Amino acid sequence: MEERKALGIRPGDTIRVHQKIQDKGKTRIQMFEGLVLARKHGDEPGATFTVRKVASGVGVEKIFPLYSPLIDQLEIVKRAKVRRSKLYYIREKVNREIKRQMRRMSLVSMSTESGAEAAIREAEEAKVAEEEAAKA
């Protein structure tokens, strides 16, 4: 929960959301990458953020709960400096105009990992550390 708060998602960010989807008893990961239009309710447990992308010429918006257990991972692809806290006006703009208006601050690769991914990574790091200690 703290890692998502520390990620600091804000309007203007382009993010990739890895969402768990249940299909006939199987769980799969579906990615949704787009522009954050709004963030609501601060850092409280009911906090949400709205992401918009254009798929096949049709605008698609999804509202995600920030602390949902169905969200496996959040990645910030890039950050842009915007002057509004809610970017709802972008719905009427053309893609070309949006890109012109967004001033890139930096290309950032931040992400949150699920508990399972973190455990696997820590186990691999511990294994490498043991191998290095055995060599020395």
PDB file of C-alpha atoms in Angstrom:
ATOM      1  CA  MET A   1       0.000   0.000   0.000  1.00  0.00           C
ATOM      2  CA  GLU A   2       2.842   2.355   0.866  1.00  0.00           C
ATOM      3  CA  GLU A   3       4.605   1.644  -2.434  1.00  0.00           C
ATOM      4  CA  ARG A   4       1.587   2.862  -4.417  1.00  0.00           C
ATOM      5  CA  LYS A   5       1.352   5.991  -2.295  1.00  0.00           C
ATOM      6  CA  ALA A   6       5.080   6.638  -2.850  1.00  0.00           C
ATOM      7  CA  LEU A   7       4.713   6.168  -6.618  1.00  0.00           C
ATOM      8  CA  GLY A   8       2.970   9.546  -6.785  1.00  0.00           C
ATOM      9  CA  ILE A   9       0.594   9.098  -9.711  1.00  0.00           C
ATOM     10  CA  ARG A  10      -0.627  12.475 -10.933  1.00  0.00           C
ATOM     11  CA  PRO A  11      -2.542  13.883 -13.897  1.00  0.00           C
ATOM     12  CA  GLY A  12      -0.422  14.066 -17.044  1.00  0.00           C
ATOM     13  CA  ASP A  13       1.434  10.825 -16.321  1.00  0.00           C
ATOM     14  CA  THR A  14       1.330   8.063 -18.900  1.00  0.00           C
ATOM     15  CA  ILE A  15       0.997   4.843 -16.933  1.00  0.00           C
ATOM     16  CA  ARG A  16       0.683   1.128 -17.574  1.00  0.00           C
ATOM     17  CA  VAL A  17      -1.733  -0.717 -15.280  1.00  0.00           C
ATOM     18  CA  HIS A  18      -1.378  -4.514 -14.996  1.00  0.00           C
ATOM     19  CA  GLN A  19      -4.826  -5.746 -13.945  1.00  0.00           C
ATOM     20  CA  LYS A  20      -5.783  -9.286 -12.892  1.00  0.00           C
ATOM     21  CA  ILE A  21      -8.750 -10.637 -14.884  1.00  0.00           C
ATOM     22  CA  GLN A  22     -10.688 -13.811 -13.973  1.00  0.00           C
ATOM     23  CA  ASP A  23     -11.620 -15.928 -17.027  1.00  0.00           C
ATOM     24  CA  LYS A  24     -13.337 -19.291 -16.471  1.00  0.00           C
ATOM     25  CA  GLY A  25     -11.362 -20.100 -13.350  1.00  0.00           C
ATOM     26  CA  LYS A  26      -8.076 -18.818 -14.775  1.00  0.00           C
ATOM     27  CA  THR A  27      -6.400 -15.590 -13.788  1.00  0.00           C
ATOM     28  CA  ARG A  28      -4.575 -13.576 -16.422  1.00  0.00           C
ATOM     29  CA  ILE A  29      -2.927 -10.167 -16.494  1.00  0.00           C
ATOM     30  CA  GLN A  30      -4.317  -7.479 -18.801  1.00  0.00           C
ATOM     31  CA  MET A  31      -2.410  -4.258 -19.427  1.00  0.00           C
ATOM     32  CA  PHE A  32      -4.044  -0.872 -19.898  1.00  0.00           C
ATOM     33  CA  GLU A  33      -1.713   1.969 -20.873  1.00  0.00           C
ATOM     34  CA  GLY A  34      -2.903   5.531 -21.110  1.00  0.00           C
ATOM     35  CA  LEU A  35      -2.914   9.094 -19.819  1.00  0.00           C
ATOM     36  CA  VAL A  36      -4.003   9.857 -16.256  1.00  0.00           C
ATOM     37  CA  LEU A  37      -6.826  12.397 -16.494  1.00  0.00           C
ATOM     38  CA  ALA A  38      -7.658  12.720 -12.808  1.00  0.00           C
ATOM     39  CA  ARG A  39      -6.810  11.520  -9.351  1.00  0.00           C
ATOM     40  CA  LYS A  40      -9.512  11.650  -6.692  1.00  0.00           C
ATOM     41  CA  HIS A  41      -9.728  11.223  -2.914  1.00  0.00           C
ATOM     42  CA  GLY A  42      -6.029  11.759  -2.200  1.00  0.00           C
ATOM     43  CA  ASP A  43      -4.269   8.872  -0.466  1.00  0.00           C
ATOM     44  CA  GLU A  44      -7.226   7.523   1.491  1.00  0.00           C
ATOM     45  CA  PRO A  45      -8.299   3.872   1.022  1.00  0.00           C
ATOM     46  CA  GLY A  46     -10.975   4.812  -1.534  1.00  0.00           C
ATOM     47  CA  ALA A  47      -8.600   6.784  -3.783  1.00  0.00           C
ATOM     48  CA  THR A  48      -9.128   6.393  -7.544  1.00  0.00           C
ATOM     49  CA  PHE A  49      -7.469   7.512 -10.755  1.00  0.00           C
ATOM     50  CA  THR A  50      -8.897   7.789 -14.277  1.00  0.00           C
ATOM     51  CA  VAL A  51      -6.849   6.569 -17.260  1.00  0.00           C
ATOM     52  CA  ARG A  52      -7.696   7.295 -20.913  1.00  0.00           C
ATOM     53  CA  LYS A  53      -6.347   5.715 -24.079  1.00  0.00           C
ATOM     54  CA  VAL A  54      -7.418   5.724 -27.715  1.00  0.00           C
ATOM     55  CA  ALA A  55      -7.969   2.207 -29.089  1.00  0.00           C
ATOM     56  CA  SER A  56      -8.817   1.837 -32.798  1.00  0.00           C
ATOM     57  CA  GLY A  57      -9.857   5.477 -32.975  1.00  0.00           C
ATOM     58  CA  VAL A  58     -12.222   5.191 -30.006  1.00  0.00           C
ATOM     59  CA  GLY A  59     -11.431   6.799 -26.660  1.00  0.00           C
ATOM     60  CA  VAL A  60     -11.565   4.370 -23.730  1.00  0.00           C
ATOM     61  CA  GLU A  61     -11.518   5.498 -20.097  1.00  0.00           C
ATOM     62  CA  LYS A  62     -11.210   3.331 -17.013  1.00  0.00           C
ATOM     63  CA  ILE A  63     -11.427   4.313 -13.372  1.00  0.00           C
ATOM     64  CA  PHE A  64      -9.103   2.258 -11.166  1.00  0.00           C
ATOM     65  CA  PRO A  65      -9.107   2.125  -7.358  1.00  0.00           C
ATOM     66  CA  LEU A  66      -5.542   2.967  -6.302  1.00  0.00           C
ATOM     67  CA  TYR A  67      -5.272   0.260  -3.639  1.00  0.00           C
ATOM     68  CA  SER A  68      -7.241  -2.479  -5.402  1.00  0.00           C
ATOM     69  CA  PRO A  69      -5.856  -6.009  -4.962  1.00  0.00           C
ATOM     70  CA  LEU A  70      -6.840  -6.662  -8.599  1.00  0.00           C
ATOM     71  CA  ILE A  71      -4.110  -4.256  -9.751  1.00  0.00           C
ATOM     72  CA  ASP A  72      -0.961  -6.355  -9.962  1.00  0.00           C
ATOM     73  CA  GLN A  73       1.498  -3.645 -10.966  1.00  0.00           C
ATOM     74  CA  LEU A  74       1.611   0.065 -11.828  1.00  0.00           C
ATOM     75  CA  GLU A  75       4.324   1.495 -14.085  1.00  0.00           C
ATOM     76  CA  ILE A  76       4.883   5.153 -14.851  1.00  0.00           C
ATOM     77  CA  VAL A  77       5.982   5.228 -18.492  1.00  0.00           C
ATOM     78  CA  LYS A  78       6.541   8.990 -18.680  1.00  0.00           C
ATOM     79  CA  ARG A  79       5.669  12.148 -16.822  1.00  0.00           C
ATOM     80  CA  ALA A  80       4.437  15.387 -18.330  1.00  0.00           C
ATOM     81  CA  LYS A  81       4.044  18.787 -16.734  1.00  0.00           C
ATOM     82  CA  VAL A  82       0.430  19.946 -16.775  1.00  0.00           C
ATOM     83  CA  ARG A  83      -1.227  23.003 -15.283  1.00  0.00           C
ATOM     84  CA  ARG A  84      -4.547  21.437 -14.307  1.00  0.00           C
ATOM     85  CA  SER A  85      -5.480  18.850 -11.698  1.00  0.00           C
ATOM     86  CA  LYS A  86      -8.267  17.391 -13.853  1.00  0.00           C
ATOM     87  CA  LEU A  87      -7.603  16.935 -17.575  1.00  0.00           C
ATOM     88  CA  TYR A  88     -11.186  16.314 -18.708  1.00  0.00           C
ATOM     89  CA  TYR A  89     -10.774  18.852 -21.538  1.00  0.00           C
ATOM     90  CA  ILE A  90      -8.534  16.320 -23.307  1.00  0.00           C
ATOM     91  CA  ARG A  91     -11.615  14.276 -24.236  1.00  0.00           C
ATOM     92  CA  GLU A  92     -12.439  16.813 -26.960  1.00  0.00           C
ATOM     93  CA  LYS A  93      -8.879  17.333 -28.197  1.00  0.00           C
ATOM     94  CA  VAL A  94      -7.159  15.604 -31.097  1.00  0.00           C
ATOM     95  CA  ASN A  95      -4.159  13.373 -30.307  1.00  0.00           C
ATOM     96  CA  ARG A  96      -1.795  15.734 -32.120  1.00  0.00           C
ATOM     97  CA  GLU A  97      -2.865  18.681 -29.946  1.00  0.00           C
ATOM     98  CA  ILE A  98      -2.498  16.673 -26.751  1.00  0.00           C
ATOM     99  CA  LYS A  99       1.084  15.674 -27.550  1.00  0.00           C
ATOM    100  CA  ARG A 100       1.962  19.260 -28.390  1.00  0.00           C
ATOM    101  CA  GLN A 101       0.556  20.542 -25.099  1.00  0.00           C
ATOM    102  CA  MET A 102       2.244  17.984 -22.879  1.00  0.00           C
ATOM    103  CA  ARG A 103       5.729  19.082 -21.986  1.00  0.00           C
ATOM    104  CA  ARG A 104       7.825  16.071 -21.106  1.00  0.00           C
ATOM    105  CA  MET A 105       9.633  16.363 -17.811  1.00  0.00           C
ATOM    106  CA  SER A 106      11.504  13.077 -17.901  1.00  0.00           C
ATOM    107  CA  LEU A 107      11.187   9.529 -19.086  1.00  0.00           C
ATOM    108  CA  VAL A 108      10.783   7.533 -15.920  1.00  0.00           C
ATOM    109  CA  SER A 109      10.525   3.831 -15.334  1.00  0.00           C
ATOM    110  CA  MET A 110       8.886   3.387 -11.944  1.00  0.00           C
ATOM    111  CA  SER A 111       6.754   0.459 -10.956  1.00  0.00           C
ATOM    112  CA  THR A 112       5.195  -1.372  -8.062  1.00  0.00           C
ATOM    113  CA  GLU A 113       5.562  -5.098  -7.718  1.00  0.00           C
ATOM    114  CA  SER A 114       3.095  -7.546  -6.287  1.00  0.00           C
ATOM    115  CA  GLY A 115       4.101  -9.493  -3.190  1.00  0.00           C
ATOM    116  CA  ALA A 116       4.872 -12.625  -5.212  1.00  0.00           C
ATOM    117  CA  GLU A 117       7.157 -10.773  -7.630  1.00  0.00           C
ATOM    118  CA  ALA A 118       8.993  -9.098  -4.739  1.00  0.00           C
ATOM    119  CA  ALA A 119       9.507 -12.462  -2.988  1.00  0.00           C
ATOM    120  CA  ILE A 120      10.907 -14.033  -6.182  1.00  0.00           C
ATOM    121  CA  ARG A 121      13.261 -11.092  -6.746  1.00  0.00           C
ATOM    122  CA  GLU A 122      14.487 -11.189  -3.125  1.00  0.00           C
ATOM    123  CA  ALA A 123      15.071 -14.960  -3.345  1.00  0.00           C
ATOM    124  CA  GLU A 124      17.127 -14.492  -6.527  1.00  0.00           C
ATOM    125  CA  GLU A 125      19.174 -11.710  -4.901  1.00  0.00           C
ATOM    126  CA  ALA A 126      19.808 -13.894  -1.829  1.00  0.00           C
ATOM    127  CA  LYS A 127      20.910 -16.781  -4.077  1.00  0.00           C
ATOM    128  CA  VAL A 128      23.364 -14.531  -5.945  1.00  0.00           C
ATOM    129  CA  ALA A 129      24.721 -13.196  -2.638  1.00  0.00           C
ATOM    130  CA  GLU A 130      25.260 -16.762  -1.359  1.00  0.00           C
ATOM    131  CA  GLU A 131      27.095 -17.724  -4.566  1.00  0.00           C
ATOM    132  CA  GLU A 132      29.368 -14.680  -4.269  1.00  0.00           C
ATOM    133  CA  ALA A 133      30.061 -15.491  -0.611  1.00  0.00           C
ATOM    134  CA  ALA A 134      30.921 -19.095  -1.546  1.00  0.00           C
ATOM    135  CA  LYS A 135      33.391 -17.890  -4.205  1.00  0.00           C
ATOM    136  CA  ALA A 136      35.203 -15.592  -1.753  1.00  0.00           C
TER     137      ALA A 136
END
